[in-house]
Coordinates of C-alpha atoms and ligand atoms in Angstrom, one line a residue:
M1 CA 0.0 0.0 0.0
L2 CA 2.8 2.4 0.8
K3 CA 4.4 1.5 -2.6
D4 CA 1.1 2.4 -4.3
L5 CA 0.7 5.7 -2.4
V6 CA 4.3 6.6 -3.3
H7 CA 3.8 5.8 -7.0
R8 CA 0.6 7.8 -7.1
N9 CA 2.2 10.7 -5.3
R10 CA 3.4 12.5 -8.4
S11 CA 4.0 16.2 -8.8
Y12 CA 0.6 17.4 -10.2
R13 CA 0.4 20.9 -11.7
R14 CA -3.0 20.9 -13.2
F15 CA -6.1 20.7 -11.0
Y16 CA -9.9 20.9 -11.0
Q17 CA -9.7 24.4 -9.5
D18 CA -13.4 24.4 -8.4
H19 CA -12.9 21.3 -6.4
K20 CA -12.6 22.8 -2.9
V21 CA -10.0 21.8 -0.4
S22 CA -11.2 22.7 3.1
M23 CA -9.3 24.2 6.0
E24 CA -10.0 21.0 7.9
T25 CA -8.2 19.0 5.2
L26 CA -5.2 21.4 5.2
T27 CA -5.1 21.2 9.0
A28 CA -5.1 17.4 8.9
L29 CA -2.2 17.4 6.5
V30 CA -0.2 19.7 8.7
D31 CA -0.9 17.3 11.5
L32 CA 0.9 14.6 9.5
A33 CA 3.9 17.0 9.1
R34 CA 3.8 17.6 12.8
H35 CA 4.2 13.9 13.4
S36 CA 7.2 13.6 11.1
A37 CA 10.9 13.5 11.8
S38 CA 12.6 16.7 12.7
G39 CA 16.4 17.4 13.1
A40 CA 17.2 17.6 16.8
N41 CA 13.4 17.5 17.2
L42 CA 13.5 21.3 17.1
Q43 CA 10.3 21.5 15.1
S44 CA 11.1 24.9 13.7
L45 CA 8.6 24.7 10.9
K46 CA 5.4 26.8 10.9
Y47 CA 2.6 26.8 8.3
L48 CA 0.3 29.2 6.5
L49 CA -2.8 27.8 5.0
S50 CA -4.9 29.1 2.1
C51 CA -8.0 27.8 0.4
D52 CA -9.8 31.0 -0.6
A53 CA -9.7 32.4 -4.1
A54 CA -8.3 35.8 -3.2
T55 CA -5.3 34.5 -1.2
N56 CA -4.7 31.7 -3.6
A57 CA -4.4 34.2 -6.4
L58 CA -1.8 36.2 -4.4
I59 CA 0.2 33.0 -3.9
F60 CA -0.1 31.7 -7.4
K61 CA 1.5 34.7 -9.0
R62 CA 4.6 34.3 -7.0
L63 CA 5.3 30.7 -8.1
G64 CA 7.4 29.2 -10.9
W65 CA 6.1 26.1 -12.6
A66 CA 7.8 23.2 -14.4
A67 CA 11.0 24.8 -15.6
Y68 CA 11.6 22.1 -18.2
L69 CA 8.3 22.8 -20.0
R70 CA 9.6 26.0 -21.6
D71 CA 6.4 26.8 -23.5
W72 CA 4.1 26.3 -20.5
P73 CA 3.8 29.3 -18.2
G74 CA 1.9 27.2 -15.5
P75 CA -1.7 26.2 -15.0
P76 CA -4.3 28.5 -16.6
E77 CA -7.3 29.9 -14.7
G78 CA -9.6 26.9 -14.1
E79 CA -6.7 24.5 -13.6
R80 CA -4.9 26.2 -10.7
P81 CA -4.4 24.8 -7.2
A82 CA -7.5 25.0 -4.9
A83 CA -5.3 25.3 -1.8
Y84 CA -1.8 26.0 -0.6
I85 CA 0.3 25.2 2.4
L86 CA 3.3 27.6 2.9
V87 CA 6.1 25.9 4.8
L88 CA 8.0 28.5 6.9
G89 CA 11.1 28.2 9.1
D90 CA 10.8 30.0 12.4
T91 CA 14.2 31.6 12.9
A92 CA 13.2 32.4 16.5
I93 CA 13.6 28.7 17.1
H94 CA 16.7 28.0 14.9
D95 CA 18.2 29.4 11.8
H96 CA 18.8 26.0 10.2
F97 CA 16.0 23.8 9.2
F98 CA 17.9 20.6 8.2
C99 CA 15.7 18.7 5.7
D100 CA 12.6 19.0 7.8
H101 CA 10.7 20.9 5.2
G102 CA 11.2 18.2 2.6
I103 CA 10.1 15.5 5.0
A104 CA 7.1 17.5 6.0
C105 CA 6.0 18.1 2.4
Q106 CA 6.3 14.4 1.6
S107 CA 4.2 13.5 4.6
M108 CA 1.6 16.1 3.6
L109 CA 1.6 15.0 -0.1
L110 CA 1.2 11.3 0.8
G111 CA -1.8 12.3 3.0
A112 CA -3.2 14.3 0.2
V113 CA -3.0 11.4 -2.2
E114 CA -4.7 9.1 0.3
K115 CA -7.6 11.6 0.3
G116 CA -7.9 11.6 -3.5
L117 CA -6.0 14.9 -3.9
G118 CA -2.5 15.6 -5.1
G119 CA 0.0 18.4 -5.3
C120 CA 3.4 19.8 -6.1
I121 CA 6.2 21.1 -4.0
L122 CA 7.5 24.4 -5.2
A123 CA 10.8 26.0 -4.3
S124 CA 10.7 28.4 -7.2
I125 CA 9.1 31.3 -5.3
N126 CA 9.4 35.0 -5.6
R127 CA 9.9 35.1 -1.8
S128 CA 10.1 38.9 -1.3
G129 CA 6.9 39.4 -3.3
L130 CA 5.1 36.7 -1.5
R131 CA 6.3 38.0 1.9
R132 CA 5.0 41.5 0.9
D133 CA 1.7 40.3 -0.4
L134 CA 0.9 38.1 2.6
A135 CA 2.6 40.3 5.2
I136 CA 4.8 37.5 6.4
E137 CA 7.1 38.6 9.2
E138 CA 10.9 38.6 8.6
R139 CA 11.2 36.1 11.4
F140 CA 9.8 33.4 9.2
E141 CA 11.9 32.1 6.3
I142 CA 9.8 31.0 3.3
L143 CA 11.1 27.5 2.6
L144 CA 8.6 25.8 0.3
V145 CA 5.1 26.1 -1.0
L146 CA 2.9 23.1 -1.4
A147 CA 0.2 23.5 -4.0
L148 CA -2.8 21.2 -3.6
G149 CA -6.0 20.2 -5.3
K150 CA -7.8 17.5 -7.2
P151 CA -5.4 16.5 -10.0
R152 CA -6.6 17.0 -13.6
E153 CA -3.6 15.5 -15.3
K154 CA -2.1 12.1 -15.9
V155 CA 1.4 11.7 -14.8
Q156 CA 3.5 8.7 -16.0
I157 CA 6.7 7.5 -14.6
E158 CA 9.3 6.1 -17.0
D159 CA 12.5 4.2 -16.2
I160 CA 15.4 5.5 -18.1
E161 CA 18.7 3.9 -19.0
A162 CA 21.6 4.9 -16.8
G163 CA 22.8 8.4 -17.8
G164 CA 19.5 9.0 -19.7
D165 CA 17.7 12.4 -20.0
I166 CA 15.9 13.2 -16.7
R167 CA 13.9 16.1 -18.0
Y168 CA 10.2 15.6 -17.7
W169 CA 8.1 16.2 -20.8
R170 CA 4.5 16.4 -22.0
D171 CA 3.0 14.5 -25.0
E172 CA 0.2 15.7 -27.4
Q173 CA -2.4 14.3 -25.0
M174 CA -1.0 16.5 -22.2
V175 CA 0.2 13.4 -20.4
H176 CA 3.2 14.4 -18.2
H177 CA 6.1 11.9 -18.4
V178 CA 8.6 11.7 -15.6
P179 CA 11.9 9.8 -16.2
K180 CA 13.4 8.1 -13.2
R181 CA 16.9 6.8 -13.0
P182 CA 17.1 3.0 -12.6
L183 CA 18.1 1.3 -9.3
K184 CA 21.3 0.0 -10.8
E185 CA 22.4 3.6 -11.3
I186 CA 21.6 4.9 -7.9
I187 CA 22.7 2.0 -5.6
L188 CA 26.4 2.2 -5.6
P189 CA 28.6 -0.9 -5.1
M190 CA 30.1 -1.0 -1.6
K191 CA 33.9 -1.4 -1.8
G192 CA 34.9 -5.0 -1.5
K193 CA 31.3 -6.3 -1.5
T194 CA 29.3 -8.1 -4.1
P195 CA 26.8 -5.6 -5.6
P196 CA 23.1 -6.4 -5.2
C197 CA 21.5 -8.2 -8.2
L198 CA 19.4 -5.6 -10.0
Ligands
LIG201 C1 12.5 20.5 -3.3 C2 11.7 20.5 -4.5 C3 11.4 21.7 -5.2 C4 10.6 21.7 -6.3 N1 10.3 22.9 -6.9 C5 9.5 22.9 -7.9 C6 9.1 24.2 -8.5 O1 9.5 25.2 -8.0 N2 8.2 24.1 -9.5 C7 7.7 23.0 -10.0 O2 6.9 23.0 -11.0 N3 8.0 21.8 -9.5 C8 8.9 21.7 -8.5 N4 9.2 20.5 -7.9 C9 8.7 19.3 -8.4 C10 9.7 18.5 -9.2 O3 9.9 19.1 -10.5 C11 9.2 17.0 -9.3 O4 9.3 16.4 -8.1 C12 10.1 16.2 -10.4 O5 9.9 16.7 -11.7 C13 9.8 14.7 -10.3 O6 8.4 14.5 -10.5 P1 7.6 13.6 -9.5 O7 7.5 14.5 -8.2 O8 6.3 13.3 -10.1 O9 8.4 12.4 -9.2 C14 10.0 20.5 -6.8 C15 10.3 19.3 -6.1 C16 11.1 19.3 -5.0 C17 11.3 18.0 -4.2

Protein backbone atom coordinates (compact mmCIF):
# COMPACT_ATOMS: atom_id res chain seq x y z
CA MET A 1 0.00 0.00 0.00
CA LEU A 2 2.80 2.40 0.76
CA LYS A 3 4.35 1.53 -2.61
CA ASP A 4 1.06 2.35 -4.30
CA LEU A 5 0.75 5.67 -2.44
CA VAL A 6 4.32 6.65 -3.29
CA HIS A 7 3.78 5.76 -6.96
CA ARG A 8 0.56 7.76 -7.12
CA ASN A 9 2.20 10.67 -5.34
CA ARG A 10 3.44 12.50 -8.41
CA SER A 11 3.97 16.22 -8.84
CA TYR A 12 0.63 17.42 -10.19
CA ARG A 13 0.45 20.89 -11.68
CA ARG A 14 -3.03 20.94 -13.25
CA PHE A 15 -6.12 20.71 -11.05
CA TYR A 16 -9.90 20.93 -10.97
CA GLN A 17 -9.72 24.44 -9.51
CA ASP A 18 -13.37 24.44 -8.43
CA HIS A 19 -12.91 21.25 -6.39
CA LYS A 20 -12.60 22.83 -2.93
CA VAL A 21 -10.04 21.77 -0.36
CA SER A 22 -11.20 22.69 3.13
CA MET A 23 -9.28 24.22 6.04
CA GLU A 24 -9.98 20.98 7.94
CA THR A 25 -8.21 18.97 5.24
CA LEU A 26 -5.24 21.35 5.24
CA THR A 27 -5.06 21.18 9.02
CA ALA A 28 -5.13 17.36 8.92
CA LEU A 29 -2.21 17.43 6.45
CA VAL A 30 -0.19 19.73 8.72
CA ASP A 31 -0.88 17.28 11.54
CA LEU A 32 0.90 14.62 9.45
CA ALA A 33 3.86 16.98 9.07
CA ARG A 34 3.80 17.62 12.81
CA HIS A 35 4.20 13.88 13.43
CA SER A 36 7.17 13.61 11.05
CA ALA A 37 10.88 13.51 11.78
CA SER A 38 12.64 16.74 12.72
CA GLY A 39 16.38 17.40 13.07
CA ALA A 40 17.21 17.55 16.81
CA ASN A 41 13.43 17.51 17.23
CA LEU A 42 13.55 21.32 17.06
CA GLN A 43 10.27 21.48 15.09
CA SER A 44 11.09 24.89 13.69
CA LEU A 45 8.55 24.69 10.88
CA LYS A 46 5.43 26.82 10.86
CA TYR A 47 2.65 26.82 8.27
CA LEU A 48 0.29 29.23 6.54
CA LEU A 49 -2.84 27.76 4.99
CA SER A 50 -4.87 29.10 2.10
CA CYS A 51 -8.01 27.81 0.40
CA ASP A 52 -9.82 31.02 -0.56
CA ALA A 53 -9.72 32.40 -4.08
CA ALA A 54 -8.27 35.82 -3.21
CA THR A 55 -5.34 34.50 -1.15
CA ASN A 56 -4.75 31.66 -3.63
CA ALA A 57 -4.40 34.23 -6.42
CA LEU A 58 -1.77 36.16 -4.45
CA ILE A 59 0.24 32.99 -3.88
CA PHE A 60 -0.11 31.67 -7.42
CA LYS A 61 1.45 34.73 -9.05
CA ARG A 62 4.63 34.28 -6.98
CA LEU A 63 5.32 30.70 -8.09
CA GLY A 64 7.44 29.24 -10.89
CA TRP A 65 6.06 26.14 -12.61
CA ALA A 66 7.76 23.23 -14.42
CA ALA A 67 10.98 24.84 -15.59
CA TYR A 68 11.63 22.10 -18.18
CA LEU A 69 8.33 22.83 -19.95
CA ARG A 70 9.62 25.96 -21.62
CA ASP A 71 6.42 26.84 -23.49
CA TRP A 72 4.14 26.33 -20.52
CA PRO A 73 3.76 29.29 -18.15
CA GLY A 74 1.93 27.23 -15.52
CA PRO A 75 -1.68 26.17 -15.03
CA PRO A 76 -4.29 28.46 -16.62
CA GLU A 77 -7.29 29.86 -14.73
CA GLY A 78 -9.60 26.90 -14.06
CA GLU A 79 -6.69 24.45 -13.60
CA ARG A 80 -4.94 26.19 -10.72
CA PRO A 81 -4.45 24.76 -7.22
CA ALA A 82 -7.46 24.98 -4.90
CA ALA A 83 -5.28 25.33 -1.82
CA TYR A 84 -1.76 25.97 -0.60
CA ILE A 85 0.33 25.20 2.43
CA LEU A 86 3.25 27.57 2.91
CA VAL A 87 6.11 25.94 4.81
CA LEU A 88 8.00 28.50 6.86
CA GLY A 89 11.09 28.22 9.06
CA ASP A 90 10.78 29.99 12.39
CA THR A 91 14.18 31.63 12.95
CA ALA A 92 13.17 32.42 16.53
CA ILE A 93 13.61 28.68 17.15
CA HIS A 94 16.65 28.01 14.91
CA ASP A 95 18.22 29.42 11.77
CA HIS A 96 18.82 26.01 10.16
CA PHE A 97 15.96 23.75 9.19
CA PHE A 98 17.91 20.60 8.18
CA CYS A 99 15.74 18.69 5.68
CA ASP A 100 12.63 19.00 7.84
CA HIS A 101 10.67 20.88 5.18
CA GLY A 102 11.22 18.17 2.57
CA ILE A 103 10.11 15.46 4.98
CA ALA A 104 7.09 17.54 6.03
CA CYS A 105 6.05 18.10 2.42
CA GLN A 106 6.34 14.41 1.58
CA SER A 107 4.16 13.48 4.58
CA MET A 108 1.56 16.05 3.56
CA LEU A 109 1.59 14.99 -0.08
CA LEU A 110 1.15 11.33 0.82
CA GLY A 111 -1.77 12.31 3.03
CA ALA A 112 -3.24 14.35 0.19
CA VAL A 113 -2.97 11.43 -2.24
CA GLU A 114 -4.65 9.14 0.28
CA LYS A 115 -7.56 11.63 0.32
CA GLY A 116 -7.88 11.59 -3.48
CA LEU A 117 -6.00 14.87 -3.85
CA GLY A 118 -2.51 15.63 -5.09
CA GLY A 119 -0.03 18.44 -5.29
CA CYS A 120 3.35 19.82 -6.09
CA ILE A 121 6.23 21.05 -3.95
CA LEU A 122 7.48 24.42 -5.18
CA ALA A 123 10.80 26.00 -4.33
CA SER A 124 10.70 28.41 -7.25
CA ILE A 125 9.10 31.25 -5.33
CA ASN A 126 9.37 35.00 -5.57
CA ARG A 127 9.95 35.12 -1.84
CA SER A 128 10.15 38.86 -1.35
CA GLY A 129 6.95 39.38 -3.33
CA LEU A 130 5.11 36.65 -1.47
CA ARG A 131 6.32 38.00 1.87
CA ARG A 132 5.04 41.45 0.95
CA ASP A 133 1.68 40.26 -0.40
CA LEU A 134 0.90 38.08 2.62
CA ALA A 135 2.58 40.31 5.23
CA ILE A 136 4.82 37.46 6.39
CA GLU A 137 7.11 38.62 9.21
CA GLU A 138 10.88 38.62 8.58
CA ARG A 139 11.24 36.15 11.43
CA PHE A 140 9.82 33.43 9.16
CA GLU A 141 11.93 32.10 6.29
CA ILE A 142 9.81 31.05 3.33
CA LEU A 143 11.09 27.53 2.62
CA LEU A 144 8.62 25.78 0.31
CA VAL A 145 5.10 26.10 -1.01
CA LEU A 146 2.88 23.07 -1.35
CA ALA A 147 0.21 23.49 -4.04
CA LEU A 148 -2.80 21.20 -3.62
CA GLY A 149 -5.99 20.19 -5.34
CA LYS A 150 -7.77 17.46 -7.23
CA PRO A 151 -5.39 16.49 -10.04
CA ARG A 152 -6.59 17.03 -13.58
CA GLU A 153 -3.62 15.46 -15.34
CA LYS A 154 -2.14 12.06 -15.95
CA VAL A 155 1.44 11.68 -14.82
CA GLN A 156 3.45 8.70 -15.97
CA ILE A 157 6.73 7.45 -14.55
CA GLU A 158 9.31 6.08 -16.96
CA ASP A 159 12.47 4.16 -16.15
CA ILE A 160 15.40 5.50 -18.11
CA GLU A 161 18.71 3.94 -19.01
CA ALA A 162 21.65 4.86 -16.81
CA GLY A 163 22.78 8.35 -17.81
CA GLY A 164 19.54 9.04 -19.74
CA ASP A 165 17.72 12.38 -19.96
CA ILE A 166 15.95 13.21 -16.67
CA ARG A 167 13.90 16.13 -18.02
CA TYR A 168 10.16 15.59 -17.68
CA TRP A 169 8.05 16.24 -20.79
CA ARG A 170 4.46 16.37 -22.04
CA ASP A 171 2.99 14.52 -25.01
CA GLU A 172 0.22 15.70 -27.38
CA GLN A 173 -2.44 14.31 -25.02
CA MET A 174 -0.97 16.46 -22.24
CA VAL A 175 0.22 13.35 -20.40
CA HIS A 176 3.16 14.38 -18.21
CA HIS A 177 6.10 11.93 -18.40
CA VAL A 178 8.63 11.74 -15.57
CA PRO A 179 11.87 9.84 -16.24
CA LYS A 180 13.40 8.11 -13.21
CA ARG A 181 16.95 6.80 -12.95
CA PRO A 182 17.12 2.99 -12.58
CA LEU A 183 18.07 1.30 -9.29
CA LYS A 184 21.29 0.01 -10.78
CA GLU A 185 22.42 3.62 -11.31
CA ILE A 186 21.57 4.91 -7.85
CA ILE A 187 22.67 2.02 -5.60
CA LEU A 188 26.44 2.17 -5.58
CA PRO A 189 28.61 -0.90 -5.09
CA MET A 190 30.11 -1.00 -1.59
CA LYS A 191 33.90 -1.37 -1.82
CA GLY A 192 34.89 -5.03 -1.48
CA LYS A 193 31.29 -6.31 -1.45
CA THR A 194 29.27 -8.06 -4.14
CA PRO A 195 26.78 -5.55 -5.59
CA PRO A 196 23.07 -6.44 -5.19
CA CYS A 197 21.50 -8.19 -8.21
CA LEU A 198 19.40 -5.57 -10.01
C1 LIG B 1 12.53 20.50 -3.27
C2 LIG B 1 11.67 20.49 -4.50
C3 LIG B 1 11.42 21.69 -5.16
C4 LIG B 1 10.57 21.70 -6.28
N1 LIG B 1 10.28 22.90 -6.86
C5 LIG B 1 9.45 22.93 -7.92
C6 LIG B 1 9.07 24.17 -8.49
O1 LIG B 1 9.49 25.23 -8.04
N2 LIG B 1 8.22 24.15 -9.54
C7 LIG B 1 7.69 22.98 -10.04
O2 LIG B 1 6.89 23.03 -10.98
N3 LIG B 1 8.04 21.77 -9.52
C8 LIG B 1 8.89 21.72 -8.47
N4 LIG B 1 9.23 20.52 -7.90
C9 LIG B 1 8.67 19.28 -8.44
C10 LIG B 1 9.73 18.48 -9.22
O3 LIG B 1 9.90 19.07 -10.49
C11 LIG B 1 9.25 17.01 -9.35
O4 LIG B 1 9.33 16.42 -8.07
C12 LIG B 1 10.07 16.21 -10.36
O5 LIG B 1 9.85 16.68 -11.66
C13 LIG B 1 9.76 14.73 -10.32
O6 LIG B 1 8.40 14.49 -10.53
P1 LIG B 1 7.59 13.63 -9.49
O7 LIG B 1 7.45 14.46 -8.23
O8 LIG B 1 6.27 13.34 -10.11
O9 LIG B 1 8.39 12.39 -9.20
C14 LIG B 1 10.02 20.47 -6.78
C15 LIG B 1 10.29 19.29 -6.10
C16 LIG B 1 11.08 19.29 -4.97
C17 LIG B 1 11.32 17.99 -4.24
